[in-house]
Coordinates of C-alpha atoms and ligand atoms in Angstrom, one line a residue:
M170 CA 0.2 0.2 -0.1
A171 CA 1.1 3.6 -0.8
R172 CA 2.4 5.6 1.9
Y173 CA 0.3 9.2 1.3
I174 CA 1.9 12.9 1.8
F175 CA -0.7 15.5 1.8
I176 CA 0.6 18.9 1.1
T177 CA -1.7 21.9 1.9
G178 CA -1.1 25.6 1.9
G179 CA -2.1 28.2 4.3
V180 CA -1.3 32.1 4.9
V181 CA -1.8 33.3 0.8
S182 CA -2.3 31.5 -2.0
S183 CA -0.1 31.2 -5.2
L184 CA 2.9 29.7 -2.8
G185 CA 3.7 27.4 -5.5
K186 CA 2.4 24.2 -4.1
G187 CA 1.8 22.3 -7.1
L188 CA 5.3 23.4 -7.7
A189 CA 6.6 22.1 -4.3
S190 CA 4.6 18.9 -4.9
A191 CA 5.9 18.3 -8.1
A192 CA 9.6 18.8 -6.9
L193 CA 9.3 16.7 -3.9
G194 CA 7.9 13.5 -6.3
A195 CA 10.9 14.2 -8.6
L196 CA 13.2 14.0 -5.3
L197 CA 11.4 10.8 -4.4
Q198 CA 12.1 9.2 -7.7
A199 CA 15.5 10.2 -7.7
R200 CA 15.8 7.8 -4.6
G201 CA 14.3 5.0 -6.4
Y202 CA 10.4 5.1 -5.4
T203 CA 7.8 5.2 -7.4
V204 CA 5.3 8.2 -7.2
R205 CA 1.9 9.4 -8.3
L206 CA 0.3 12.7 -7.8
R207 CA -3.1 13.9 -7.3
K208 CA -4.9 17.4 -7.0
L209 CA -7.8 17.7 -5.1
D210 CA -9.5 21.4 -6.0
P211 CA -12.4 22.8 -3.8
Y212 CA -14.2 24.9 -6.3
L213 CA -17.9 23.8 -7.5
N214 CA -17.1 23.2 -11.2
V215 CA -17.3 19.6 -12.3
D216 CA -13.8 20.0 -14.3
P217 CA -12.0 23.0 -15.3
G218 CA -12.8 22.2 -18.8
T219 CA -15.6 24.9 -19.2
M220 CA -13.5 27.9 -17.3
S221 CA -12.1 30.5 -19.0
P222 CA -8.2 30.4 -19.5
F223 CA -8.7 34.0 -18.0
E224 CA -10.1 32.5 -14.6
H225 CA -8.1 29.4 -14.2
G226 CA -5.2 29.3 -16.5
E227 CA -4.6 26.6 -19.2
V228 CA -6.8 23.4 -18.8
F229 CA -4.4 20.6 -18.8
V230 CA -5.5 17.3 -20.6
T231 CA -4.3 13.8 -19.7
D232 CA -4.2 10.9 -21.9
D233 CA -7.2 9.3 -20.7
G234 CA -8.9 12.5 -21.9
A235 CA -9.5 14.5 -18.5
E236 CA -9.6 18.1 -18.5
T237 CA -7.9 18.9 -15.4
D238 CA -6.0 21.4 -13.3
L239 CA -2.7 22.8 -14.9
D240 CA -0.8 21.7 -11.7
L241 CA -0.9 18.2 -13.3
G242 CA 1.3 19.4 -15.9
H243 CA 3.8 20.7 -13.3
Y244 CA 3.5 16.8 -12.2
E245 CA 4.2 15.3 -15.2
R246 CA 6.8 17.3 -16.3
F247 CA 8.8 16.8 -13.1
T248 CA 8.0 13.2 -12.7
G249 CA 7.4 12.1 -16.2
V250 CA 4.5 9.9 -14.9
S251 CA 1.3 10.2 -17.1
A252 CA -1.5 11.6 -15.0
R253 CA -4.8 10.1 -15.0
R254 CA -8.4 10.9 -15.0
T255 CA -8.6 9.7 -11.3
D256 CA -5.4 12.3 -10.7
S257 CA -7.9 15.4 -10.5
I258 CA -11.2 15.9 -8.3
S259 CA -12.9 18.7 -7.4
S260 CA -15.8 19.6 -5.2
G261 CA -18.0 19.7 -8.0
R262 CA -17.1 16.3 -8.8
I263 CA -17.5 14.6 -5.8
Y264 CA -21.0 16.2 -5.0
S265 CA -22.1 15.3 -8.3
N266 CA -21.4 11.5 -7.9
V267 CA -23.0 11.6 -4.3
L268 CA -26.0 13.0 -6.0
E269 CA -26.2 11.0 -8.8
K270 CA -25.8 7.9 -5.9
E271 CA -28.6 9.6 -4.2
R272 CA -30.9 9.6 -7.3
R273 CA -29.7 5.9 -8.2
G274 CA -30.9 5.0 -4.8
A275 CA -27.5 3.8 -3.2
Y276 CA -28.1 5.4 0.1
L277 CA -31.9 4.7 0.0
G278 CA -33.4 5.5 3.8
K279 CA -30.7 7.5 4.5
T280 CA -30.1 11.4 5.0
I281 CA -27.0 12.7 3.0
Q282 CA -24.7 14.5 4.6
V283 CA -21.3 15.8 4.2
I284 CA -19.8 13.6 6.9
P285 CA -20.0 10.5 5.8
H286 CA -21.4 10.7 2.7
V287 CA -19.2 13.4 0.9
T288 CA -16.0 12.3 3.1
N289 CA -16.5 9.1 2.3
E290 CA -16.7 9.8 -1.6
I291 CA -13.3 11.4 -1.3
K292 CA -11.7 8.5 0.7
D293 CA -12.4 6.3 -2.1
F294 CA -11.0 8.5 -4.6
L295 CA -7.8 8.8 -2.7
S296 CA -7.8 5.3 -2.4
I297 CA -7.9 4.6 -5.8
G298 CA -4.5 2.9 -7.2
D299 CA -2.8 2.7 -3.8
D300 CA -1.2 -0.7 -4.3
E301 CA 0.9 0.8 -7.7
V302 CA 3.1 3.2 -6.3
D303 CA 5.0 3.8 -2.9
F304 CA 4.0 7.0 -2.5
M305 CA 0.9 8.9 -3.2
L306 CA 1.2 13.0 -3.2
C307 CA -2.3 14.5 -2.7
E308 CA -2.1 18.3 -3.0
I309 CA -5.3 20.3 -1.8
G310 CA -6.2 23.4 -3.8
G311 CA -6.6 26.8 -2.2
T312 CA -5.3 27.7 1.5
V313 CA -6.2 26.3 4.6
G314 CA -9.6 27.7 6.0
D315 CA -11.6 28.1 3.0
I316 CA -15.0 26.9 3.3
E317 CA -14.8 25.0 0.3
G318 CA -12.0 23.2 1.5
L319 CA -13.4 21.6 4.8
P320 CA -14.7 18.3 3.2
F321 CA -11.2 17.8 1.8
F322 CA -9.3 18.2 5.4
E323 CA -11.9 16.0 6.9
A324 CA -11.4 13.4 4.8
I325 CA -7.8 13.6 5.1
R326 CA -8.4 13.3 8.7
Q327 CA -10.2 10.3 8.7
F328 CA -8.3 9.0 6.1
T329 CA -4.6 9.5 8.2
H330 CA -6.7 7.8 11.1
E331 CA -7.7 4.5 9.0
R332 CA -4.5 4.0 7.6
P333 CA -1.7 2.1 9.7
R334 CA -0.1 4.4 12.1
G335 CA 3.0 6.3 10.0
E336 CA 1.7 5.9 6.9
C337 CA 0.3 9.6 5.9
I338 CA 2.2 12.7 6.5
L339 CA 1.0 16.3 5.9
M340 CA 3.2 19.1 4.4
H341 CA 2.3 22.2 4.9
L342 CA 3.5 25.4 2.6
T343 CA 3.4 28.7 4.1
L344 CA 4.9 32.2 3.4
L345 CA 7.2 34.5 5.5
P346 CA 6.3 37.9 5.0
Y347 CA 9.2 40.3 5.0
L348 CA 8.9 44.0 7.2
A349 CA 11.3 45.9 5.4
A350 CA 10.6 48.9 8.1
S351 CA 11.8 46.6 11.1
G352 CA 14.0 44.5 8.7
E353 CA 12.5 41.3 10.0
L354 CA 11.0 38.3 8.7
K355 CA 7.5 37.4 10.5
T356 CA 6.5 34.1 11.5
K357 CA 2.7 34.9 13.0
P358 CA 1.0 34.3 9.8
T359 CA 2.5 30.7 9.7
Q360 CA 1.5 30.1 13.3
H361 CA -1.9 31.2 12.6
S362 CA -2.0 28.8 9.8
V363 CA -0.6 25.8 11.5
K364 CA -3.3 26.5 14.4
E365 CA -6.2 26.5 11.7
L366 CA -5.0 23.3 10.3
Q367 CA -5.1 21.9 14.1
S368 CA -8.2 23.2 14.8
I369 CA -9.6 20.8 12.4
G370 CA -7.5 17.9 13.7
L371 CA -4.3 18.1 11.3
A372 CA -0.9 18.9 12.5
P373 CA 1.7 19.3 9.6
D374 CA 5.2 17.1 9.9
V375 CA 7.0 19.4 7.3
L376 CA 6.7 23.0 6.9
V377 CA 7.7 24.6 3.9
C378 CA 7.7 28.2 4.1
R379 CA 8.5 30.5 1.3
S380 CA 10.6 33.5 1.8
E381 CA 12.3 36.3 -0.2
H382 CA 15.0 36.8 2.5
P383 CA 17.2 34.2 3.9
I384 CA 15.7 32.7 7.1
P385 CA 18.1 32.7 10.3
E386 CA 18.5 29.7 12.3
K387 CA 16.8 31.6 15.3
E388 CA 13.4 31.9 13.3
R389 CA 13.4 28.5 12.2
A390 CA 14.3 27.1 15.9
K391 CA 10.8 29.3 16.5
I392 CA 8.9 28.2 13.8
A393 CA 9.6 24.7 14.8
L394 CA 8.9 25.4 18.8
F395 CA 5.6 27.3 18.2
C396 CA 4.2 25.2 15.3
N397 CA 5.5 21.7 16.7
V398 CA 7.3 20.6 14.0
R399 CA 10.9 19.4 14.4
P400 CA 13.6 21.9 13.4
D401 CA 14.7 20.0 10.7
A402 CA 11.5 19.6 8.7
V403 CA 11.1 23.6 8.7
I404 CA 12.4 23.8 4.8
P405 CA 13.1 27.1 3.6
A406 CA 12.1 27.9 0.0
Y407 CA 13.2 30.8 -1.7
D408 CA 12.6 32.5 -5.3
L409 CA 14.2 30.5 -8.0
K410 CA 15.2 32.2 -11.5
S411 CA 13.7 28.8 -13.3
I412 CA 11.3 26.4 -12.1
Y413 CA 13.6 23.7 -13.0
E414 CA 15.6 24.4 -10.0
A415 CA 12.9 23.6 -7.7
P416 CA 13.9 19.7 -7.0
M417 CA 17.8 20.6 -6.7
A418 CA 16.9 23.4 -4.3
Y419 CA 14.7 21.8 -2.5
H420 CA 17.0 18.7 -2.1
R421 CA 19.8 21.2 -0.4
A422 CA 17.2 22.3 1.6
G423 CA 16.1 18.6 3.2
L424 CA 12.7 18.5 2.1
D425 CA 13.1 14.9 0.8
R426 CA 15.2 14.0 4.0
A427 CA 12.7 15.5 6.2
V428 CA 9.8 13.5 4.3
L429 CA 11.6 10.3 4.7
D430 CA 12.1 11.2 8.4
A431 CA 8.7 11.9 9.1
F432 CA 8.0 8.5 7.8
Q433 CA 10.7 6.9 9.8
I434 CA 12.4 5.5 6.5
S435 CA 16.1 5.3 7.6
P436 CA 18.8 4.6 6.3
A437 CA 17.0 6.3 3.3
P438 CA 18.2 5.5 -0.4
R439 CA 20.8 7.8 -1.9
P440 CA 19.4 10.2 -4.5
D441 CA 20.6 9.8 -7.6
M442 CA 20.2 13.5 -9.0
S443 CA 22.1 13.3 -12.5
R444 CA 18.6 14.1 -14.3
W445 CA 18.3 17.2 -12.5
E446 CA 22.0 18.0 -12.7
D447 CA 21.8 17.5 -16.7
V448 CA 18.8 19.9 -16.6
M449 CA 20.4 22.4 -14.6
D450 CA 23.6 22.3 -16.9
R451 CA 21.3 22.8 -19.9
L452 CA 19.7 25.7 -18.4
D453 CA 22.9 27.5 -16.8
N454 CA 25.0 27.3 -19.9
A455 CA 22.5 27.9 -22.8
E456 CA 24.2 29.6 -25.5
G457 CA 22.5 32.8 -27.3
E458 CA 19.0 33.4 -27.5
V459 CA 15.9 32.6 -30.0
R460 CA 13.3 34.9 -30.1
V461 CA 9.3 33.1 -30.6
A462 CA 6.2 35.4 -31.1
V463 CA 3.5 33.7 -29.6
I464 CA 0.5 34.8 -31.0
G465 CA -3.0 33.9 -29.2
K466 CA -5.8 35.2 -27.7
Y467 CA -5.3 34.8 -23.8
T468 CA -2.0 36.6 -23.5
Q469 CA -2.6 38.9 -21.0
L470 CA -2.7 35.8 -18.6
E471 CA 0.8 34.2 -18.2
D472 CA -0.9 30.8 -17.1
A473 CA -3.2 30.7 -19.9
Y474 CA -0.5 28.9 -22.3
K475 CA 1.6 27.3 -19.5
S476 CA 2.1 23.9 -21.0
I477 CA 3.4 25.9 -24.2
A478 CA 5.7 28.1 -22.3
E479 CA 7.4 25.4 -20.7
A480 CA 7.5 23.2 -24.0
L481 CA 9.5 26.2 -25.8
T482 CA 12.3 26.2 -22.7
H483 CA 12.4 22.7 -22.9
G484 CA 13.2 23.0 -26.9
G485 CA 16.0 25.6 -25.7
M486 CA 17.2 23.3 -23.3
A487 CA 17.3 20.7 -26.3
N488 CA 19.3 23.0 -28.2
R489 CA 21.2 25.0 -25.4
V490 CA 19.4 28.1 -26.3
R491 CA 17.6 30.4 -24.3
V492 CA 14.4 30.8 -25.7
R493 CA 12.7 34.0 -25.5
A494 CA 8.9 33.9 -25.7
E495 CA 6.9 36.9 -26.8
W496 CA 2.8 36.8 -25.9
I497 CA 1.3 39.2 -28.7
D498 CA -2.4 39.6 -28.9
S499 CA -3.6 38.2 -32.4
E500 CA -6.2 41.3 -32.4
I501 CA -3.4 43.7 -33.2
F502 CA -2.7 42.0 -36.5
E503 CA -6.3 42.6 -37.4
K504 CA -5.5 46.5 -37.6
E505 CA -2.3 46.5 -38.2
D506 CA 0.7 45.1 -40.6
P507 CA 2.2 42.1 -39.0
A508 CA 5.9 42.4 -40.5
P509 CA 7.5 45.4 -38.2
Y510 CA 5.7 43.2 -35.3
L511 CA 7.5 39.8 -36.8
E512 CA 10.6 40.8 -38.4
N513 CA 12.6 40.7 -35.1
F514 CA 11.4 36.9 -34.2
Q515 CA 13.1 33.5 -35.5
A516 CA 9.8 31.7 -34.9
I517 CA 6.2 32.6 -34.8
L518 CA 3.9 30.1 -33.0
V519 CA 0.0 30.2 -33.1
P520 CA -1.6 28.3 -30.3
G521 CA -5.0 26.8 -29.4
G522 CA -7.6 28.6 -28.6
F523 CA -11.8 29.0 -28.8
G524 CA -14.1 31.4 -30.7
E525 CA -13.7 33.6 -33.5
R526 CA -12.0 36.9 -31.7
G527 CA -8.7 37.7 -32.6
T528 CA -8.7 34.5 -35.2
E529 CA -8.1 37.3 -38.5
G530 CA -5.0 38.5 -36.8
M531 CA -3.6 34.6 -36.6
I532 CA -4.5 34.0 -40.4
A533 CA -2.3 37.4 -41.2
A534 CA 0.5 35.8 -38.9
A535 CA 0.2 32.5 -40.7
K536 CA 0.6 34.3 -44.0
Y537 CA 3.1 36.3 -43.3
A538 CA 5.4 33.2 -41.4
R539 CA 4.4 31.4 -44.6
E540 CA 5.7 33.9 -47.0
K541 CA 8.7 35.1 -45.3
H542 CA 9.7 31.4 -44.7
V543 CA 9.7 32.0 -41.0
P544 CA 9.4 28.6 -39.0
Y545 CA 5.6 28.3 -38.0
M546 CA 4.2 26.0 -35.6
G547 CA 0.2 26.1 -35.4
I548 CA -1.4 24.1 -32.4
C549 CA -4.9 23.1 -33.0
L550 CA -6.5 26.4 -33.5
G551 CA -3.4 27.8 -34.8
M552 CA -3.7 25.0 -37.2
Q553 CA -7.0 25.3 -38.3
M554 CA -6.3 29.1 -39.0
A555 CA -2.9 27.9 -41.1
V556 CA -5.2 25.9 -43.3
I557 CA -7.7 28.4 -43.4
E558 CA -5.0 30.6 -44.7
A559 CA -3.8 28.5 -47.2
A560 CA -7.2 27.9 -48.7
R561 CA -7.8 31.7 -49.1
D562 CA -4.4 32.6 -50.4
L563 CA -3.1 29.3 -52.1
A564 CA -6.4 27.6 -53.3
G565 CA -8.4 30.3 -54.4
M566 CA -11.4 30.0 -51.9
P567 CA -11.8 33.6 -50.5
D568 CA -14.4 32.5 -48.0
A569 CA -12.6 29.8 -46.6
G570 CA -13.3 29.4 -42.4
S571 CA -14.5 27.5 -39.7
E572 CA -17.9 26.5 -38.8
E573 CA -17.3 27.4 -35.1
F574 CA -17.2 30.8 -36.2
D575 CA -20.5 30.7 -38.0
H576 CA -21.8 29.1 -34.9
E577 CA -21.0 31.7 -32.8
S578 CA -22.5 34.4 -34.9
G579 CA -25.4 32.6 -35.8
K580 CA -24.6 33.5 -39.9
T581 CA -23.6 31.6 -42.5
R582 CA -20.6 33.4 -43.8
F583 CA -17.7 31.0 -44.8
T584 CA -17.1 27.8 -46.5
P585 CA -16.2 25.5 -43.6
V586 CA -12.7 23.9 -44.4
V587 CA -12.9 23.6 -40.4
Y588 CA -16.3 21.7 -39.6
H589 CA -17.9 20.6 -36.5
L590 CA -17.0 17.1 -35.7
K591 CA -20.1 14.7 -35.2
E592 CA -18.7 11.5 -35.2
W593 CA -15.0 9.7 -34.6
V594 CA -13.6 6.7 -33.7
Q595 CA -11.5 6.3 -30.3
G596 CA -10.0 3.0 -29.8
N597 CA -12.3 0.5 -30.9
H598 CA -15.7 2.6 -30.5
K599 CA -17.4 5.6 -32.3
V600 CA -18.0 8.6 -30.6
E601 CA -21.0 10.9 -31.6
R602 CA -21.7 14.5 -30.7
K603 CA -24.2 17.0 -31.7
V604 CA -24.2 20.8 -31.6
T605 CA -26.4 21.1 -28.9
D606 CA -24.8 18.7 -26.6
D607 CA -23.4 20.0 -23.0
K608 CA -20.0 21.8 -23.3
G609 CA -18.5 19.8 -20.7
G610 CA -16.4 17.0 -21.4
T611 CA -17.5 16.7 -25.0
M612 CA -14.7 17.6 -27.1
R613 CA -12.5 15.3 -29.0
L614 CA -10.2 14.6 -25.6
G615 CA -6.9 12.7 -24.8
A616 CA -4.3 10.7 -26.6
Y617 CA -4.8 9.4 -30.4
T618 CA -2.8 8.1 -32.9
A619 CA -1.6 9.8 -36.1
I620 CA 0.2 8.2 -38.8
L621 CA 2.7 10.1 -40.7
A622 CA 3.8 10.1 -44.3
P623 CA 7.1 8.6 -44.2
D624 CA 8.8 11.2 -46.4
S625 CA 7.3 14.3 -44.5
N626 CA 8.9 16.7 -42.4
V627 CA 7.1 15.7 -39.5
A628 CA 7.8 12.0 -39.6
R629 CA 11.7 13.5 -39.6
V630 CA 11.1 15.4 -36.4
Y631 CA 9.7 12.3 -34.8
G632 CA 12.0 9.8 -36.3
A633 CA 8.6 7.6 -36.4
T634 CA 5.3 7.2 -38.7
E635 CA 3.1 6.6 -35.8
I636 CA 2.5 9.1 -33.1
E637 CA 0.3 9.5 -30.0
E638 CA -0.6 13.2 -29.3
R639 CA -3.3 14.5 -26.8
H640 CA -6.2 16.4 -28.1
R641 CA -9.0 18.9 -27.1
H642 CA -11.2 20.3 -29.8
R643 CA -14.4 20.3 -31.2
Y644 CA -13.8 21.1 -34.8
E645 CA -11.6 19.7 -37.2
V646 CA -9.9 20.3 -40.6
D647 CA -12.0 18.7 -43.9
A648 CA -10.4 15.9 -45.1
S649 CA -12.7 16.5 -48.5
Y650 CA -10.7 19.6 -49.3
R651 CA -7.4 17.7 -48.8
E652 CA -6.5 17.4 -52.8
E653 CA -7.5 21.3 -53.8
L654 CA -5.2 22.3 -50.5
E655 CA -2.5 19.8 -51.6
K656 CA -2.4 20.9 -55.2
A657 CA -1.8 24.4 -53.7
G658 CA 1.0 23.2 -51.6
L659 CA -0.5 22.5 -48.3
R660 CA 0.2 18.7 -47.7
F661 CA -1.8 16.6 -45.4
S662 CA 1.3 14.7 -43.8
G663 CA -0.5 13.1 -40.8
M664 CA -4.0 11.3 -40.7
S665 CA -5.7 9.6 -38.1
P666 CA -5.4 5.8 -38.6
D667 CA -8.6 5.8 -40.2
G668 CA -7.6 8.3 -42.7
R669 CA -10.6 10.5 -42.1
L670 CA -9.2 13.0 -39.8
P671 CA -6.3 15.4 -40.6
E672 CA -3.7 15.4 -37.7
I673 CA -0.7 17.3 -39.5
V674 CA -0.4 19.8 -42.5
E675 CA 2.8 21.2 -43.7
V676 CA 3.7 23.8 -46.3
E677 CA 6.0 22.2 -49.2
G678 CA 8.9 24.0 -49.8
H679 CA 8.8 25.9 -46.6
P680 CA 12.1 25.4 -44.1
W681 CA 9.5 24.4 -41.3
F682 CA 5.8 25.1 -41.7
I683 CA 4.0 22.7 -39.4
G684 CA 0.3 22.6 -38.0
V685 CA -0.9 20.1 -35.7
Q686 CA -4.4 19.7 -34.7
F687 CA -3.1 18.1 -31.1
H688 CA -1.3 19.7 -28.2
P689 CA 2.4 18.6 -28.3
E690 CA 2.9 20.8 -25.6
L691 CA 1.2 18.6 -22.9
K692 CA 3.7 16.1 -23.1
S693 CA 6.9 17.7 -23.3
K694 CA 9.2 17.6 -20.6
P695 CA 12.8 19.4 -19.3
F696 CA 14.4 15.8 -19.7
A697 CA 12.5 14.6 -22.3
P698 CA 11.3 17.7 -24.7
S699 CA 8.7 17.3 -27.4
P700 CA 10.4 16.7 -30.4
L701 CA 8.3 19.1 -32.5
F702 CA 9.6 22.0 -30.0
A703 CA 12.6 20.7 -30.0
D704 CA 13.1 20.7 -33.7
F705 CA 11.1 24.2 -34.0
I706 CA 13.9 25.7 -32.0
R707 CA 16.5 24.1 -33.7
A708 CA 14.9 25.3 -37.2
A709 CA 14.5 28.6 -35.3
K710 CA 18.4 28.7 -34.2
D711 CA 19.3 27.3 -37.6
G712 CA 17.3 29.7 -39.8
D713 CA 18.3 32.3 -42.0
R714 CA 14.7 33.8 -43.0
L715 CA 14.0 35.6 -46.1
V716 CA 13.1 39.5 -44.9
Ligands
LIG31 N1 -11.6 26.1 -31.1 C1 -11.1 25.2 -32.0 C2 -11.9 24.0 -31.9 O1 -12.5 24.0 -30.8 C3 -9.8 24.8 -31.5 C4 -9.3 24.3 -30.0 C5 -8.1 24.5 -29.2 O2 -7.3 25.1 -30.0 N2 -7.8 23.5 -28.5 O3 -11.7 23.0 -32.8

């Protein structure tokens, strides 16, 4: 049975709990253990799939097609363990399961209550797969004291009691604010948040203290005393230049040691940090810089394209260059010529998105990249816009567009080279959808196979002719335009195994112009960069662009 590590946060939100959890997962792996990471989110959405990227950042999609919190992306990037649908749960999902059972009559005769029905549902979820790994790391979203979080904390309390003694520990992250006027780090908020935990029957075994200033030994001892943890289990966490320093930094600060101590595992297996030493070496010893323009819709919020930002960094690491990504709102190119903006970049990326706003600007950027021979990667919506651009400018279809935009506006304005997908094949079964279906969880989601043309650029990039990448979209490029578009120079170089759905397009005669219907950024890791991102950055670095 797995040992459990619960990770909670106090004092303020955005302390980097997800990152600390992911780094701890990586450190336990470095000591030879197997891990799985889970996220428990207190909000009432059933999953983040319907939340705007402005609200909640990127939606991370798993191989098995769950739309999850972006922290699962961190977990995968640090541990390489593919997340599953059962690694992400929200209060909304828990309540909807409980209510569905109630309607089915599963609790017949009983009054349904938070304790025990909701907490049982949470505990059942926590236990899934507990015989598969050595350590299960479960992060609770939000901050201790939040109303929505209470059932989760109560479930953890019960769970810890029901498991054999010493098999569950709690790691709590807090902030030590610095008062410039008195030149002091303040420990009181940390003490209060630990009190809050204690009042609901939980006590931290390890305290991770975020601080912008070095934490003096005296303060560490004080925190240990007042918060009832061992002094060497008070782990300082300082700001880092790169998130990929986190495993090494937490290791040096003694986090993995403190965690194994709390489980009374001794002697602890020696860590092998070579993977993270190599990652740090690539980050620290990069030569030169590549500038990439990312032209999208959600450019105001950094987290909205989290995995893309990380995959670009990984691509840079693969080529030992620094990647400087600049996020440009595509709507700008609906009013202004893209040339003066884009001539300073070695590569152009148009990421995914939903709705019509800004898409004409993406089409203008794709056109610029195609004509100027600048490396272009189009991801999902970015591929669809590249197809529309080629249809309009190369294949003589001035009205080419996406059905998504006609559905949105309620008018028929376009010839839909991108259309609403109503049925497709997933594994051995057929999936069917209607335009009027619910929005949540109804897209083409998760890992699908693509078959690549052997002599294509993309087959060279992957070094394979069969790949699997993750999808998240409702609309699809219409393969019935294939012949027309291929004659005009846009090759359909990757298709679904049944040959019906275009997965990849590339512009013939262009040094690097690839559009993909899937999201390669989701599987990229610092120690195993996405082949597409690695080669995209290589092309940008080697490129001599026509200006
Ligand atoms: N809006 C497009 C679709 O649903 C693209 C989605 C995406 O970029 N993830 O097909």
